[in-house]
Amino acid sequence: MKLIAGNSNRPLAEAIAAYLDTPLTKASVRRFADMEVFVEILENIRGEDVFVIQSTSYPANDHLMELLVTLDGLKRASARRITAVIPYFGYARQDRKTGPRTPISAKLVANLIVTAGANRVLTIDLHAGQIQGFFDIPTDNLFAAPVFAKDYFDRLGKGPTTVVSPDVGGVLRARAFGKRLDAELAIIDKRRERAGDSEVMNVIGDVSGRRCILVDDIVDSGGTLCNAAVALMERGAASVHAYVTHGVLSGGGGRPGERLAHCRSRDHGQYRGDRGRAHVAECEPVVDRAAFGRGDQAHQRRKFGFEPVRLNTPIDCNTPVD
Ligand code: R5P
């Protein structure tokens, strides 16, 4: 077996290599003057079972291209089987036509990965489970929920809890997580009544006086989490916590970490003081850090305004609960 890492998350690849006691295969990634990517695999991989570890995280297009040319290089070097390990599958949010004359980019990217040479894909918490069907090769979609559930029981313990999906698209994920916690389910329904009007948040389910656990696959600008947390507090939630698999945190017009830390209620200003436990700084986004690309914890603190919690507990993530 051979492991090859792209540049999307070297620390993760090195940790996997150390855990498996298998060194990373030597490879070099260089650029032409016009920024074309050139990958050279520096070891013989003929007949090998090769795992390429590369998220298509920020900068998504560079990391995607690096993955594609690496897969092509491996295929042409006669690897026996090539598994693309893509902890964070970018472009997943473009999984349907959202309007006339728009692409389904997730399908296009899946086609590219298969055409480039992948025989199998391994990923975590796809934005929507049905994206597995976009790949015409076996696709393993692992779940972060067991890791989250262990953290929940270790740190928060049992109590009157409601798991909340921050949007209608995340209901399956929230329901499955709620089963693990033996918690109730609530759903936030975001609506823009007319273009230009601010969003109306309807909360479906009982959250008053309850500990609310938001669960989502992606935190990007932080807007979804923040708005959801405010809506829950306005409806009397006792506290709000969040578990998120992929900390994309790419900006969206500000520092997402700061947005999470200083989430404002529309009517009551910032949630602080004796209600401090409820403000979103304590949301504790749990991320795979695949989306962070390079950077150590200090870098993440500077860039995002907080240091994401990282769960290292080795747990079998391949246990779906529906
Ligand atoms: C949306 O469907 C996703 O599950 C996330 O809720 C969304 O991508 C989060 O984005 P942001 O943090 O920018 O609101």
PDB file of N, CA and C in Angstrom, residues 30-38:
ATOM      1  N   ARG A  30       5.028  21.042  -8.549  1.00  0.00           N
ATOM      2  CA  ARG A  30       5.655  22.313  -8.953  1.00  0.00           C
ATOM      3  C   ARG A  30       4.702  23.083  -9.851  1.00  0.00           C
ATOM      4  N   ARG A  31       5.074  24.292 -10.125  1.00  0.00           N
ATOM      5  CA  ARG A  31       4.225  25.158 -10.945  1.00  0.00           C
ATOM      6  C   ARG A  31       5.017  25.671 -12.139  1.00  0.00           C
ATOM      7  N   PHE A  32       4.389  25.752 -13.277  1.00  0.00           N
ATOM      8  CA  PHE A  32       4.956  26.477 -14.399  1.00  0.00           C
ATOM      9  C   PHE A  32       4.771  27.966 -14.103  1.00  0.00           C
ATOM     10  N   ALA A  33       5.422  28.786 -14.900  1.00  0.00           N
ATOM     11  CA  ALA A  33       5.351  30.233 -14.654  1.00  0.00           C
ATOM     12  C   ALA A  33       3.908  30.737 -14.704  1.00  0.00           C
ATOM     13  N   ASP A  34       3.077  30.087 -15.511  1.00  0.00           N
ATOM     14  CA  ASP A  34       1.676  30.539 -15.612  1.00  0.00           C
ATOM     15  C   ASP A  34       0.788  29.878 -14.560  1.00  0.00           C
ATOM     16  N   MET A  35       1.406  29.201 -13.582  1.00  0.00           N
ATOM     17  CA  MET A  35       0.726  28.558 -12.445  1.00  0.00           C
ATOM     18  C   MET A  35       0.082  27.206 -12.786  1.00  0.00           C
ATOM     19  N   GLU A  36       0.358  26.675 -13.986  1.00  0.00           N
ATOM     20  CA  GLU A  36      -0.056  25.285 -14.240  1.00  0.00           C
ATOM     21  C   GLU A  36       0.573  24.382 -13.190  1.00  0.00           C
ATOM     22  N   VAL A  37      -0.171  23.353 -12.774  1.00  0.00           N
ATOM     23  CA  VAL A  37       0.360  22.429 -11.754  1.00  0.00           C
ATOM     24  C   VAL A  37       1.087  21.285 -12.450  1.00  0.00           C
ATOM     25  N   PHE A  38       2.261  20.935 -11.933  1.00  0.00           N
ATOM     26  CA  PHE A  38       3.001  19.783 -12.445  1.00  0.00           C
ATOM     27  C   PHE A  38       3.331  18.876 -11.264  1.00  0.00           C
TER      28      PHE A  38
END
